[in-house]
mmCIF file of C-alpha atoms in Angstrom:
data_model
loop_
_atom_site.group_PDB
_atom_site.id
_atom_site.type_symbol
_atom_site.label_atom_id
_atom_site.label_comp_id
_atom_site.label_asym_id
_atom_site.label_seq_id
_atom_site.Cartn_x
_atom_site.Cartn_y
_atom_site.Cartn_z
ATOM 1 C CA ARG V 1 -3.223 12.444 -7.331
ATOM 2 C CA MET V 2 -4.181 9.135 -5.695
ATOM 3 C CA TYR V 3 -6.007 10.919 -2.879
ATOM 4 C CA ARG V 4 -7.758 13.323 -5.259
ATOM 5 C CA LYS V 5 -9.021 10.372 -7.284
ATOM 6 C CA ARG V 6 -9.949 7.999 -4.444
ATOM 7 C CA GLY V 7 -10.313 10.047 -1.267
ATOM 8 C CA GLY V 8 -13.683 9.581 0.436
ATOM 9 C CA SER V 9 -14.874 7.017 -2.117
ATOM 10 C CA ASN V 10 -15.706 4.418 0.539
ATOM 11 C CA PRO V 11 -17.730 5.866 3.452
ATOM 12 C CA LEU V 12 -17.432 2.573 5.367
ATOM 13 C CA LEU V 13 -13.649 2.790 5.602
ATOM 14 C CA PRO V 14 -12.566 3.436 9.227
ATOM 15 C CA GLU V 15 -10.976 6.840 9.836
ATOM 16 C CA LYS V 16 -7.645 5.351 10.919
ATOM 17 C CA LEU V 17 -7.272 3.748 7.473
ATOM 18 C CA ARG V 18 -8.134 6.844 5.452
ATOM 19 C CA GLY V 19 -5.659 9.069 3.647
ATOM 20 C CA VAL V 20 -2.257 8.184 2.183
ATOM 21 C CA PHE V 21 0.440 6.133 3.896
ATOM 22 C CA TRP V 22 4.213 6.259 3.409
ATOM 23 C CA MET V 23 6.225 3.035 3.681
ATOM 24 C CA ALA V 24 8.927 4.902 5.563
ATOM 25 C CA THR V 25 11.472 2.179 6.343
ATOM 26 C CA ASN V 26 10.493 -0.215 3.546
ATOM 27 C CA ILE V 27 13.507 -1.445 1.558
ATOM 28 C CA ALA V 28 11.299 -2.612 -1.342
ATOM 29 C CA PRO V 29 10.895 -0.288 -4.386
ATOM 30 C CA GLU V 30 7.579 1.226 -3.286
ATOM 31 C CA LEU V 31 6.814 4.544 -1.610
ATOM 32 C CA VAL V 32 3.169 5.331 -0.767
ATOM 33 C CA ALA V 33 -0.222 3.617 -0.779
ATOM 34 C CA THR V 34 -3.847 4.347 0.016
ATOM 35 C CA PHE V 35 -6.716 2.169 1.197
ATOM 36 C CA GLU V 36 -9.259 4.710 -0.047
ATOM 37 C CA GLY V 37 -11.685 3.113 -2.492
ATOM 38 C CA GLU V 38 -10.956 -0.443 -1.362
ATOM 39 C CA ARG V 39 -13.840 -2.603 -0.128
ATOM 40 C CA TYR V 40 -14.307 -2.822 3.635
ATOM 41 C CA ASP V 41 -16.578 -5.293 5.429
ATOM 42 C CA PRO V 42 -17.315 -3.915 8.924
ATOM 43 C CA GLU V 43 -18.985 -7.133 10.097
ATOM 44 C CA ARG V 44 -15.926 -9.226 9.324
ATOM 45 C CA ARG V 45 -13.528 -6.364 10.169
ATOM 46 C CA ARG V 46 -11.889 -7.070 6.820
ATOM 47 C CA LEU V 47 -10.329 -4.759 4.238
ATOM 48 C CA TYR V 48 -9.921 -6.130 0.709
ATOM 49 C CA VAL V 49 -6.917 -4.575 -1.064
ATOM 50 C CA THR V 50 -6.611 -5.258 -4.795
ATOM 51 C CA SER V 51 -3.066 -6.359 -5.626
ATOM 52 C CA GLY V 52 -1.607 -4.162 -8.358
ATOM 53 C CA GLY V 53 -4.802 -2.124 -8.444
ATOM 54 C CA VAL V 54 -5.342 1.329 -9.909
ATOM 55 C CA LEU V 55 -4.476 4.640 -8.241
ATOM 56 C CA SER V 56 -3.591 2.969 -4.955
ATOM 57 C CA TRP V 57 0.149 2.227 -4.839
ATOM 58 C CA THR V 58 3.396 3.710 -6.173
ATOM 59 C CA TYR V 59 6.556 1.913 -7.236
ATOM 60 C CA SER V 60 10.052 3.265 -7.853
ATOM 61 C CA ALA V 61 10.693 4.361 -11.451
ATOM 62 C CA SER V 62 13.807 2.197 -11.740
ATOM 63 C CA CYS V 63 14.662 -1.165 -13.294
ATOM 64 C CA VAL V 64 13.913 -2.937 -10.015
ATOM 65 C CA GLY V 65 10.747 -0.879 -9.585
ATOM 66 C CA PHE V 66 9.472 -1.771 -13.061
ATOM 67 C CA VAL V 67 10.062 -5.497 -12.428
ATOM 68 C CA TYR V 68 8.241 -5.193 -9.096
ATOM 69 C CA TRP V 69 5.391 -3.290 -10.785
ATOM 70 C CA LEU V 70 5.124 -5.940 -13.529
ATOM 71 C CA PHE V 71 4.985 -8.760 -10.973
ATOM 72 C CA LEU V 72 2.146 -7.093 -9.097
ATOM 73 C CA ARG V 73 0.354 -6.184 -12.326
ATOM 74 C CA VAL V 74 0.366 -9.877 -13.249
ATOM 75 C CA SER V 75 -1.107 -10.644 -9.826
ATOM 76 C CA TYR V 76 -3.869 -8.146 -10.669
ATOM 77 C CA ILE V 77 -4.710 -10.122 -13.823
ATOM 78 C CA PHE V 78 -5.188 -13.181 -11.605
ATOM 79 C CA CYS V 79 -7.518 -11.181 -9.316
ATOM 80 C CA SER V 80 -5.167 -11.350 -6.334
ATOM 81 C CA THR V 81 -6.436 -9.671 -3.190
ATOM 82 C CA LEU V 82 -4.755 -8.844 0.096
ATOM 83 C CA HIS V 83 -7.136 -9.465 2.995
ATOM 84 C CA ILE V 84 -6.423 -7.268 6.006
ATOM 85 C CA ASN V 85 -8.251 -9.163 8.755
ATOM 86 C CA PHE V 86 -8.444 -7.129 11.952
ATOM 87 C CA THR V 87 -8.419 -9.311 15.035
ATOM 88 C CA ASP V 88 -10.009 -6.866 17.493
ATOM 89 C CA ASP V 89 -12.930 -4.426 17.506
ATOM 90 C CA SER V 90 -10.613 -1.430 17.954
ATOM 91 C CA LEU V 91 -8.828 -2.339 14.691
ATOM 92 C CA THR V 92 -5.314 -2.177 16.111
ATOM 93 C CA SER V 93 -4.006 -5.556 14.952
ATOM 94 C CA ALA V 94 -4.415 -7.488 11.713
ATOM 95 C CA GLU V 95 -3.381 -10.600 9.821
ATOM 96 C CA MET V 96 -2.738 -10.124 6.077
ATOM 97 C CA PRO V 97 -3.139 -13.248 3.894
ATOM 98 C CA VAL V 98 -3.243 -13.056 0.083
ATOM 99 C CA TYR V 99 -5.858 -14.807 -2.051
ATOM 100 C CA ILE V 100 -5.874 -15.534 -5.794
ATOM 101 C CA CYS V 101 -9.087 -15.472 -7.851
ATOM 102 C CA GLY V 102 -10.910 -14.281 -4.749
ATOM 103 C CA CYS V 103 -10.882 -17.617 -2.959
ATOM 104 C CA CYS V 104 -7.566 -19.524 -3.185
ATOM 105 C CA PHE V 105 -5.107 -18.837 -0.362
ATOM 106 C CA CYS V 106 -1.642 -18.064 -1.701
ATOM 107 C CA PRO V 107 1.223 -19.311 0.540
ATOM 108 C CA MET V 108 4.235 -17.034 0.048
ATOM 109 C CA GLY V 109 6.675 -18.351 2.623
ATOM 110 C CA MET V 110 5.880 -15.324 4.807
ATOM 111 C CA VAL V 111 3.300 -14.177 7.348
ATOM 112 C CA TRP V 112 2.245 -10.514 7.128
ATOM 113 C CA ARG V 113 0.791 -8.583 10.068
ATOM 114 C CA MET V 114 -0.015 -4.989 11.034
ATOM 115 C CA GLU V 115 0.065 -3.490 14.542
ATOM 116 C CA GLN V 116 -1.000 0.090 15.252
ATOM 117 C CA ILE V 117 1.597 2.209 17.051
ATOM 118 C CA ASP V 118 -0.317 5.498 17.224
ATOM 119 C CA ASP V 119 -3.045 7.362 15.302
ATOM 120 C CA ASN V 120 -0.874 7.723 12.201
ATOM 121 C CA THR V 121 1.712 4.948 12.469
ATOM 122 C CA TRP V 122 1.624 1.184 11.909
ATOM 123 C CA ASP V 123 4.211 -1.552 12.385
ATOM 124 C CA ARG V 124 4.061 -3.636 9.195
ATOM 125 C CA GLN V 125 5.470 -6.950 10.418
ATOM 126 C CA ILE V 126 6.824 -9.692 8.170
ATOM 127 C CA TYR V 127 7.826 -13.157 9.415
ATOM 128 C CA THR V 128 9.253 -15.998 7.330
ATOM 129 C CA TYR V 129 7.942 -19.534 7.781
ATOM 130 C CA CYS V 130 11.407 -20.708 8.845
ATOM 131 C CA ASN V 131 11.728 -18.068 11.594
ATOM 132 C CA MET V 132 8.384 -17.070 13.087
ATOM 133 C CA ASN V 133 9.982 -15.754 16.294
ATOM 134 C CA GLU V 134 11.876 -12.875 14.688
ATOM 135 C CA LYS V 135 10.691 -10.097 12.396
ATOM 136 C CA SER V 136 12.225 -10.132 8.945
ATOM 137 C CA LYS V 137 14.415 -7.257 7.772
ATOM 138 C CA MET V 138 11.695 -6.677 5.180
ATOM 139 C CA SER V 139 9.377 -5.419 7.948
ATOM 140 C CA TYR V 140 8.797 -1.678 7.959
ATOM 141 C CA ILE V 141 7.006 1.283 9.522
ATOM 142 C CA LEU V 142 3.941 2.706 7.777
ATOM 143 C CA LYS V 143 3.308 6.428 8.411
ATOM 144 C CA ARG V 144 0.230 8.378 7.390
ATOM 145 C CA VAL V 145 1.261 11.482 5.434
ATOM 146 C CA ILE V 146 -2.183 12.704 4.303
ATOM 147 C CA ASP V 147 -5.215 12.321 6.549
ATOM 148 C CA GLY V 148 -8.775 11.387 5.629
ATOM 149 C CA ASN V 149 -9.635 15.012 4.886
ATOM 150 C CA GLY V 150 -6.744 15.525 2.491
ATOM 151 C CA ASN V 151 -4.561 17.471 4.953
ATOM 152 C CA LYS V 152 -0.792 16.972 5.002
ATOM 153 C CA LEU V 153 0.517 15.496 8.242
ATOM 154 C CA PRO V 154 3.961 16.097 9.840
ATOM 155 C CA ALA V 155 5.443 12.962 8.204
ATOM 156 C CA PHE V 156 4.701 14.389 4.744
ATOM 157 C CA ASP V 157 7.728 16.685 4.789
ATOM 158 C CA GLU V 158 9.947 13.840 5.988
ATOM 159 C CA MET V 159 8.715 11.711 3.088
ATOM 160 C CA ILE V 160 9.528 14.472 0.577
ATOM 161 C CA GLN V 161 12.979 14.831 2.119
ATOM 162 C CA SER V 162 13.516 11.056 1.802
ATOM 163 C CA VAL V 163 13.234 11.263 -2.006
ATOM 164 C CA SER V 164 15.324 14.434 -2.236
ATOM 165 C CA PRO V 165 19.124 14.488 -2.738
ATOM 166 C CA GLY V 166 20.764 13.345 0.477
ATOM 167 C CA GLY V 167 17.594 11.675 1.721
ATOM 168 C CA VAL V 168 16.920 11.116 5.422
ATOM 169 C CA PRO V 169 19.650 9.453 7.540
ATOM 170 C CA GLY V 170 18.616 5.934 8.451
ATOM 171 C CA LEU V 171 15.844 5.682 5.856
ATOM 172 C CA PRO V 172 15.975 3.964 2.446
ATOM 173 C CA GLN V 173 16.624 6.343 -0.457
ATOM 174 C CA LYS V 174 13.844 6.147 -3.066
ATOM 175 C CA PRO V 175 13.621 7.970 -6.413
ATOM 176 C CA ALA V 176 11.338 11.007 -6.566
ATOM 177 C CA MET V 177 9.684 9.716 -9.736
ATOM 178 C CA GLN V 178 7.241 6.890 -9.052
ATOM 179 C CA ILE V 179 5.071 4.521 -11.105
ATOM 180 C CA MET V 180 1.351 4.324 -10.333
ATOM 181 C CA ASN V 181 -1.261 2.219 -12.088
ATOM 182 C CA GLY V 182 -3.755 4.462 -13.841
ATOM 183 C CA ASP V 183 -7.128 3.654 -15.363
ATOM 184 C CA SER V 184 -6.811 1.629 -18.569
ATOM 185 C CA CYS V 185 -8.603 -0.924 -20.684
ATOM 186 C CA PHE V 186 -7.015 -3.564 -18.470
ATOM 187 C CA SER V 187 -8.460 -2.179 -15.237
ATOM 188 C CA CYS V 188 -11.820 -2.692 -13.616
ATOM 189 C CA PHE V 189 -12.302 1.097 -13.543
ATOM 190 C CA SER V 190 -11.582 1.774 -17.203
ATOM 191 C CA ASP V 191 -11.217 5.310 -18.512
ATOM 192 C CA PRO V 192 -10.912 5.543 -22.330
ATOM 193 C CA SER V 193 -8.950 8.795 -21.997
ATOM 194 C CA GLU V 194 -6.028 6.903 -20.411
ATOM 195 C CA LYS V 195 -3.712 5.309 -22.986
ATOM 196 C CA LYS V 196 -1.323 3.581 -20.583
ATOM 197 C CA GLY V 197 -1.774 1.121 -17.761
ATOM 198 C CA TYR V 198 0.513 3.164 -15.566
ATOM 199 C CA GLU V 199 1.475 6.768 -14.846
ATOM 200 C CA MET V 200 4.779 8.423 -13.956
ATOM 201 C CA VAL V 201 4.081 10.615 -10.961
ATOM 202 C CA PRO V 202 6.426 13.043 -9.167
ATOM 203 C CA PRO V 203 5.999 13.515 -5.398
#
């Protein structure tokens, strides 16, 4: 659903950032995300990702997932934005600071980075301020499961297996049912037909 709603909505978005990405080894209660529809500034090599935005991120339909969703939805009310600042012209490495109200840097005790591994895989690195020499256990691998044309990629089946009974050995088990912010009166892209600020979506 997120790709059907947002796919191709920003022609400036680089091909390597199109489609839907699976947070494969992420221990947090979140499963997939898309950068489609987010604002991209090619001159600054910067992608602006709305925190807790609509039709862009899914969270586990569990008690922990709902708390996590609520926290990020509050950040949306305060206009929080994740800046993905690519440090090279080939867009293979990025720093990821968070800003509140569009201009105020938000220190979180962590430094977030992204490093491209291959065409469909990114190393989502997290470092804590107290240990900048070692990646945190919260770091994870980001795999593209749907490409920029809406085609399923090989990792898609692995993602489906990861939310199925038994899961995938070595990967976090996530529930098949996920929460995703839908259009509502509280979103910038309001749709009067939507009565809730979130949707329950199966894989």
